[in-house]
Amino acid sequence: MTHNPISQKTFTRDDIDWVWVDLDDTIWDFKNNSWDALAMVYHEAGLDKAFNDVDSWRNIYLENNHRLWTLYNSGAITKEFLMMERFRVILVNAGYSDTDARKLSPKLSDIYLDRLAAMSRLVPGALQLLNHLRDKDYHIGIISNGFYEVQYRKMQSSNITHYFETIVLSDDIGVNKPDVRIFNHAVAKAQTTANRSIIIGDNPTTDIIGAINAGWNAICFNHNGCNESPTPTQAIEITHLDEALALLQ
């Protein structure tokens, strides 16, 4: 746990009505599910002709995809641009003509998103957390920047949809975290207030700073110290989802 004084705070149902959780890499194991889905793309699309091995393909993709998602979360690029460019750029760099890369990219995207959405691996402790929150009578919601057509399938594949009373996706309203408008939309949809909402998320910028700016409480899930940005001092930091059980009584 962080040594910030706020780390000693706990919440009860008297304090908080809604616990909102980010989906990817907070409860649904995006990192490992994506790693497996990218291997399927490599083999199904015959990318061994352009890349030395599956790991080089995955690492190049992940670096480019991370760059594009940073731009997308800030509103600098569109969803459509991201979905094309995350494949097109690396195909061109691997020797494809731009014309061929533009033809192949949508096919790779379809394979990847279909295989990814079928994955069911959860982050360790996710089910225990969701069951704990339900047993404590919290309302549980999802707030995610992921794509509509994929996020619902992820939840269905991992059999967790039934835990959530309200699901708010950036695709639904055209606004990404950390924009406060998506957080304001969430509390309005749930008919609650910012001070009676708390988020559990793994991204200090999109999840945590966005929520704090909207007046929410926040728990930053820092997976064993792997988050790229520091946890804001206004948030509680945890390194395993089990730690959230003691914070939400």
mmCIF file of C-alpha atoms in Angstrom:
data_model
loop_
_atom_site.group_PDB
_atom_site.id
_atom_site.type_symbol
_atom_site.label_atom_id
_atom_site.label_comp_id
_atom_site.label_asym_id
_atom_site.label_seq_id
_atom_site.Cartn_x
_atom_site.Cartn_y
_atom_site.Cartn_z
ATOM 1 C CA MET A 1 0.000 0.000 0.000
ATOM 2 C CA THR A 2 1.068 3.566 -0.548
ATOM 3 C CA HIS A 3 2.304 5.582 2.426
ATOM 4 C CA ASN A 4 0.019 8.516 1.622
ATOM 5 C CA PRO A 5 -2.169 9.344 4.657
ATOM 6 C CA ILE A 6 -5.288 8.740 2.590
ATOM 7 C CA SER A 7 -4.242 5.084 2.262
ATOM 8 C CA GLN A 8 -5.636 4.467 5.756
ATOM 9 C CA LYS A 9 -9.168 5.516 4.731
ATOM 10 C CA THR A 10 -11.875 2.919 4.402
ATOM 11 C CA PHE A 11 -15.359 3.219 2.958
ATOM 12 C CA THR A 12 -18.661 1.643 3.888
ATOM 13 C CA ARG A 13 -22.045 1.473 2.223
ATOM 14 C CA ASP A 14 -22.968 4.546 4.282
ATOM 15 C CA ASP A 15 -20.241 6.507 2.478
ATOM 16 C CA ILE A 16 -20.427 5.112 -1.046
ATOM 17 C CA ASP A 17 -23.335 4.002 -3.217
ATOM 18 C CA TRP A 18 -21.485 3.080 -6.414
ATOM 19 C CA VAL A 19 -18.195 1.314 -7.038
ATOM 20 C CA TRP A 20 -17.109 1.818 -10.635
ATOM 21 C CA VAL A 21 -14.411 -0.399 -12.101
ATOM 22 C CA ASP A 22 -12.341 0.005 -15.215
ATOM 23 C CA LEU A 23 -12.449 -3.135 -17.354
ATOM 24 C CA ASP A 24 -9.123 -3.670 -19.149
ATOM 25 C CA ASP A 25 -6.262 -4.654 -16.855
ATOM 26 C CA THR A 26 -8.321 -3.849 -13.784
ATOM 27 C CA ILE A 27 -10.606 -6.863 -13.757
ATOM 28 C CA TRP A 28 -10.301 -8.323 -17.281
ATOM 29 C CA ASP A 29 -6.723 -9.428 -17.996
ATOM 30 C CA PHE A 30 -6.112 -7.434 -21.153
ATOM 31 C CA LYS A 31 -2.341 -7.865 -21.106
ATOM 32 C CA ASN A 32 -2.332 -11.663 -21.219
ATOM 33 C CA ASN A 33 -5.511 -12.027 -23.281
ATOM 34 C CA SER A 34 -4.121 -9.645 -25.893
ATOM 35 C CA TRP A 35 -0.794 -11.484 -25.925
ATOM 36 C CA ASP A 36 -2.611 -14.708 -26.818
ATOM 37 C CA ALA A 37 -4.895 -13.048 -29.386
ATOM 38 C CA LEU A 38 -1.937 -11.462 -31.172
ATOM 39 C CA ALA A 39 -0.321 -14.872 -31.531
ATOM 40 C CA MET A 40 -3.499 -16.112 -33.215
ATOM 41 C CA VAL A 41 -3.403 -13.179 -35.633
ATOM 42 C CA TYR A 42 0.235 -13.916 -36.463
ATOM 43 C CA HIS A 43 -0.448 -17.547 -37.329
ATOM 44 C CA GLU A 44 -3.845 -17.147 -39.006
ATOM 45 C CA ALA A 45 -2.724 -14.262 -41.220
ATOM 46 C CA GLY A 46 0.621 -15.838 -42.165
ATOM 47 C CA LEU A 47 2.662 -12.955 -40.778
ATOM 48 C CA ASP A 48 5.736 -15.141 -40.453
ATOM 49 C CA LYS A 49 6.555 -13.928 -43.970
ATOM 50 C CA ALA A 50 7.141 -10.393 -42.662
ATOM 51 C CA PHE A 51 8.186 -10.821 -39.038
ATOM 52 C CA ASN A 52 10.985 -12.965 -37.665
ATOM 53 C CA ASP A 53 8.855 -14.607 -34.989
ATOM 54 C CA VAL A 54 5.629 -14.169 -33.071
ATOM 55 C CA ASP A 55 7.263 -12.295 -30.206
ATOM 56 C CA SER A 56 8.790 -9.650 -32.472
ATOM 57 C CA TRP A 57 5.380 -9.176 -34.112
ATOM 58 C CA ARG A 58 3.647 -8.817 -30.756
ATOM 59 C CA ASN A 59 6.196 -6.435 -29.290
ATOM 60 C CA ILE A 60 6.156 -4.161 -32.351
ATOM 61 C CA TYR A 61 2.360 -4.129 -32.331
ATOM 62 C CA LEU A 62 2.105 -3.399 -28.608
ATOM 63 C CA GLU A 63 4.513 -0.472 -28.798
ATOM 64 C CA ASN A 64 2.614 1.108 -31.681
ATOM 65 C CA ASN A 65 -0.779 0.373 -30.142
ATOM 66 C CA HIS A 66 0.226 1.961 -26.828
ATOM 67 C CA ARG A 67 1.298 5.119 -28.644
ATOM 68 C CA LEU A 68 -1.985 5.318 -30.521
ATOM 69 C CA TRP A 69 -4.146 4.652 -27.442
ATOM 70 C CA THR A 70 -2.409 7.501 -25.631
ATOM 71 C CA LEU A 71 -3.441 9.774 -28.497
ATOM 72 C CA TYR A 72 -6.951 8.315 -28.613
ATOM 73 C CA ASN A 73 -7.520 8.772 -24.875
ATOM 74 C CA SER A 74 -6.561 12.433 -25.209
ATOM 75 C CA GLY A 75 -8.998 12.895 -28.097
ATOM 76 C CA ALA A 76 -6.218 13.555 -30.619
ATOM 77 C CA ILE A 77 -7.245 10.736 -32.996
ATOM 78 C CA THR A 78 -10.446 8.890 -33.842
ATOM 79 C CA LYS A 79 -11.336 5.283 -33.156
ATOM 80 C CA GLU A 80 -11.263 4.562 -36.899
ATOM 81 C CA PHE A 81 -7.778 6.041 -37.280
ATOM 82 C CA LEU A 82 -6.499 3.984 -34.347
ATOM 83 C CA MET A 83 -7.929 0.725 -35.689
ATOM 84 C CA MET A 84 -6.305 1.248 -39.090
ATOM 85 C CA GLU A 85 -2.972 2.701 -38.010
ATOM 86 C CA ARG A 86 -2.100 0.170 -35.328
ATOM 87 C CA PHE A 87 -1.695 -2.418 -38.066
ATOM 88 C CA ARG A 88 -0.909 -0.306 -41.138
ATOM 89 C CA VAL A 89 2.183 1.355 -39.683
ATOM 90 C CA ILE A 90 3.877 -1.862 -38.644
ATOM 91 C CA LEU A 91 3.018 -3.603 -41.907
ATOM 92 C CA VAL A 92 4.573 -0.780 -43.931
ATOM 93 C CA ASN A 93 7.656 -0.857 -41.715
ATOM 94 C CA ALA A 94 7.861 -4.614 -42.326
ATOM 95 C CA GLY A 95 7.980 -4.111 -46.101
ATOM 96 C CA TYR A 96 4.354 -4.054 -47.264
ATOM 97 C CA SER A 97 3.320 -1.352 -49.700
ATOM 98 C CA ASP A 98 0.952 1.205 -48.221
ATOM 99 C CA THR A 99 -1.803 -0.038 -50.551
ATOM 100 C CA ASP A 100 -1.384 -3.641 -49.421
ATOM 101 C CA ALA A 101 -1.094 -2.583 -45.788
ATOM 102 C CA ARG A 102 -4.372 -0.667 -46.000
ATOM 103 C CA LYS A 103 -6.106 -3.701 -47.532
ATOM 104 C CA LEU A 104 -4.734 -6.121 -44.945
ATOM 105 C CA SER A 105 -5.142 -3.962 -41.841
ATOM 106 C CA PRO A 106 -8.955 -4.266 -41.540
ATOM 107 C CA LYS A 107 -8.682 -8.053 -41.869
ATOM 108 C CA LEU A 108 -6.072 -8.197 -39.118
ATOM 109 C CA SER A 109 -8.226 -5.940 -36.960
ATOM 110 C CA ASP A 110 -11.262 -8.180 -37.410
ATOM 111 C CA ILE A 111 -9.294 -11.317 -36.503
ATOM 112 C CA TYR A 112 -7.661 -9.658 -33.516
ATOM 113 C CA LEU A 113 -10.826 -8.164 -32.041
ATOM 114 C CA ASP A 114 -12.792 -11.367 -32.563
ATOM 115 C CA ARG A 115 -10.150 -13.546 -30.894
ATOM 116 C CA LEU A 116 -9.577 -10.991 -28.130
ATOM 117 C CA ALA A 117 -13.265 -10.680 -27.265
ATOM 118 C CA ALA A 118 -13.518 -14.455 -26.863
ATOM 119 C CA MET A 119 -10.830 -14.530 -24.165
ATOM 120 C CA SER A 120 -11.982 -15.056 -20.591
ATOM 121 C CA ARG A 121 -8.941 -14.616 -18.347
ATOM 122 C CA LEU A 122 -9.503 -12.260 -15.420
ATOM 123 C CA VAL A 123 -7.011 -10.375 -13.285
ATOM 124 C CA PRO A 124 -6.216 -12.326 -10.082
ATOM 125 C CA GLY A 125 -8.674 -11.348 -7.379
ATOM 126 C CA ALA A 126 -11.281 -9.917 -9.776
ATOM 127 C CA LEU A 127 -14.058 -12.385 -8.963
ATOM 128 C CA GLN A 128 -13.380 -12.141 -5.248
ATOM 129 C CA LEU A 129 -13.672 -8.354 -5.480
ATOM 130 C CA LEU A 130 -16.908 -8.426 -7.472
ATOM 131 C CA ASN A 131 -18.475 -10.967 -5.098
ATOM 132 C CA HIS A 132 -17.366 -8.926 -2.089
ATOM 133 C CA LEU A 133 -18.909 -5.745 -3.498
ATOM 134 C CA ARG A 134 -22.155 -7.539 -4.261
ATOM 135 C CA ASP A 135 -22.255 -9.099 -0.788
ATOM 136 C CA LYS A 136 -21.739 -5.648 0.750
ATOM 137 C CA ASP A 137 -24.675 -4.349 -1.297
ATOM 138 C CA TYR A 138 -22.712 -1.833 -3.357
ATOM 139 C CA HIS A 139 -23.982 -0.883 -6.786
ATOM 140 C CA ILE A 140 -21.318 -1.876 -9.316
ATOM 141 C CA GLY A 141 -20.663 -0.173 -12.637
ATOM 142 C CA ILE A 142 -18.184 -0.385 -15.503
ATOM 143 C CA ILE A 143 -16.589 2.740 -16.967
ATOM 144 C CA SER A 144 -14.286 1.994 -19.890
ATOM 145 C CA ASN A 145 -12.646 3.578 -22.924
ATOM 146 C CA GLY A 146 -12.864 0.331 -24.855
ATOM 147 C CA PHE A 147 -14.805 -0.239 -28.060
ATOM 148 C CA TYR A 148 -18.512 -1.048 -27.705
ATOM 149 C CA GLU A 149 -18.510 -4.110 -29.953
ATOM 150 C CA VAL A 150 -15.626 -5.709 -28.038
ATOM 151 C CA GLN A 151 -16.152 -4.724 -24.399
ATOM 152 C CA TYR A 152 -19.536 -6.397 -24.045
ATOM 153 C CA ARG A 153 -18.209 -9.613 -25.559
ATOM 154 C CA LYS A 154 -15.251 -9.592 -23.156
ATOM 155 C CA MET A 155 -17.627 -9.425 -20.206
ATOM 156 C CA GLN A 156 -19.824 -12.141 -21.659
ATOM 157 C CA SER A 157 -16.854 -14.416 -22.403
ATOM 158 C CA SER A 158 -15.591 -14.079 -18.841
ATOM 159 C CA ASN A 159 -19.114 -14.428 -17.380
ATOM 160 C CA ILE A 160 -19.083 -11.184 -15.392
ATOM 161 C CA THR A 161 -21.776 -9.100 -17.119
ATOM 162 C CA HIS A 162 -24.356 -9.900 -14.443
ATOM 163 C CA TYR A 163 -22.358 -8.091 -11.761
ATOM 164 C CA PHE A 164 -22.847 -4.661 -13.356
ATOM 165 C CA GLU A 165 -25.948 -2.547 -12.980
ATOM 166 C CA THR A 166 -24.661 0.195 -15.272
ATOM 167 C CA ILE A 167 -22.089 0.066 -18.076
ATOM 168 C CA VAL A 168 -20.631 3.284 -19.456
ATOM 169 C CA LEU A 169 -18.358 3.094 -22.492
ATOM 170 C CA SER A 170 -16.604 5.955 -24.237
ATOM 171 C CA ASP A 171 -18.155 4.711 -27.475
ATOM 172 C CA ASP A 172 -21.619 5.366 -26.028
ATOM 173 C CA ILE A 173 -21.123 9.110 -25.667
ATOM 174 C CA GLY A 174 -18.075 9.922 -27.795
ATOM 175 C CA VAL A 175 -16.013 11.059 -24.804
ATOM 176 C CA ASN A 176 -12.979 9.248 -23.367
ATOM 177 C CA LYS A 177 -11.611 9.122 -19.858
ATOM 178 C CA PRO A 178 -10.045 11.299 -18.411
ATOM 179 C CA ASP A 179 -12.579 13.837 -19.708
ATOM 180 C CA VAL A 180 -14.839 14.643 -16.736
ATOM 181 C CA ARG A 181 -17.882 14.450 -18.987
ATOM 182 C CA ILE A 182 -17.783 10.657 -19.076
ATOM 183 C CA PHE A 183 -17.681 10.545 -15.268
ATOM 184 C CA ASN A 184 -20.513 13.061 -15.039
ATOM 185 C CA HIS A 185 -22.483 10.983 -17.530
ATOM 186 C CA ALA A 186 -21.925 7.874 -15.404
ATOM 187 C CA VAL A 187 -23.279 9.385 -12.179
ATOM 188 C CA ALA A 188 -26.241 10.885 -14.025
ATOM 189 C CA LYS A 189 -27.045 7.536 -15.617
ATOM 190 C CA ALA A 190 -26.790 5.781 -12.246
ATOM 191 C CA GLN A 191 -28.767 8.536 -10.505
ATOM 192 C CA THR A 192 -26.079 9.077 -7.899
ATOM 193 C CA THR A 193 -23.505 11.771 -7.104
ATOM 194 C CA ALA A 194 -19.760 12.157 -7.507
ATOM 195 C CA ASN A 195 -18.992 12.120 -3.782
ATOM 196 C CA ARG A 196 -20.848 8.824 -3.381
ATOM 197 C CA SER A 197 -18.926 7.202 -6.244
ATOM 198 C CA ILE A 198 -15.499 5.561 -6.221
ATOM 199 C CA ILE A 199 -13.460 4.181 -9.101
ATOM 200 C CA ILE A 200 -11.021 1.292 -9.106
ATOM 201 C CA GLY A 201 -8.726 1.630 -12.111
ATOM 202 C CA ASP A 202 -5.193 0.834 -13.222
ATOM 203 C CA ASN A 203 -4.406 3.942 -15.270
ATOM 204 C CA PRO A 204 -3.339 6.903 -13.095
ATOM 205 C CA THR A 205 -4.154 9.374 -15.862
ATOM 206 C CA THR A 206 -7.333 8.204 -17.552
ATOM 207 C CA ASP A 207 -8.988 6.447 -14.614
ATOM 208 C CA ILE A 208 -7.710 8.198 -11.519
ATOM 209 C CA ILE A 209 -7.010 11.823 -12.450
ATOM 210 C CA GLY A 210 -10.179 11.873 -14.521
ATOM 211 C CA ALA A 211 -12.269 10.600 -11.611
ATOM 212 C CA ILE A 212 -10.655 12.957 -9.083
ATOM 213 C CA ASN A 213 -11.259 15.933 -11.367
ATOM 214 C CA ALA A 214 -14.927 14.894 -11.513
ATOM 215 C CA GLY A 215 -15.120 14.830 -7.702
ATOM 216 C CA TRP A 216 -15.009 11.054 -7.259
ATOM 217 C CA ASN A 217 -13.110 8.986 -4.738
ATOM 218 C CA ALA A 218 -10.420 6.808 -6.306
ATOM 219 C CA ILE A 219 -8.433 3.609 -5.788
ATOM 220 C CA CYS A 220 -5.439 3.228 -8.104
ATOM 221 C CA PHE A 221 -4.591 -0.390 -8.910
ATOM 222 C CA ASN A 222 -0.839 -0.353 -9.447
ATOM 223 C CA HIS A 223 0.019 -3.884 -10.573
ATOM 224 C CA ASN A 224 3.149 -4.562 -8.544
ATOM 225 C CA GLY A 225 4.522 -1.114 -9.305
ATOM 226 C CA CYS A 226 4.182 -1.401 -13.087
ATOM 227 C CA ASN A 227 2.111 1.738 -13.736
ATOM 228 C CA GLU A 228 3.947 4.243 -15.895
ATOM 229 C CA SER A 229 2.750 7.342 -14.014
ATOM 230 C CA PRO A 230 2.739 7.913 -10.235
ATOM 231 C CA THR A 231 -0.470 7.532 -8.274
ATOM 232 C CA PRO A 232 -2.060 10.926 -7.519
ATOM 233 C CA THR A 233 -1.823 11.801 -3.832
ATOM 234 C CA GLN A 234 -5.626 12.127 -3.592
ATOM 235 C CA ALA A 235 -6.041 8.420 -4.416
ATOM 236 C CA ILE A 236 -5.509 5.239 -2.473
ATOM 237 C CA GLU A 237 -2.975 2.901 -4.077
ATOM 238 C CA ILE A 238 -3.202 -0.877 -4.060
ATOM 239 C CA THR A 239 -0.991 -3.462 -5.737
ATOM 240 C CA HIS A 240 -3.441 -6.390 -5.644
ATOM 241 C CA LEU A 241 -7.225 -6.423 -5.902
ATOM 242 C CA ASP A 242 -7.419 -8.274 -2.579
ATOM 243 C CA GLU A 243 -6.412 -5.034 -0.869
ATOM 244 C CA ALA A 244 -9.603 -3.368 -2.067
ATOM 245 C CA LEU A 245 -11.694 -5.741 0.047
ATOM 246 C CA ALA A 246 -10.491 -4.127 3.275
ATOM 247 C CA LEU A 247 -11.024 -0.633 1.875
ATOM 248 C CA LEU A 248 -14.665 -1.202 0.918
ATOM 249 C CA GLN A 249 -16.488 -2.549 3.946
#
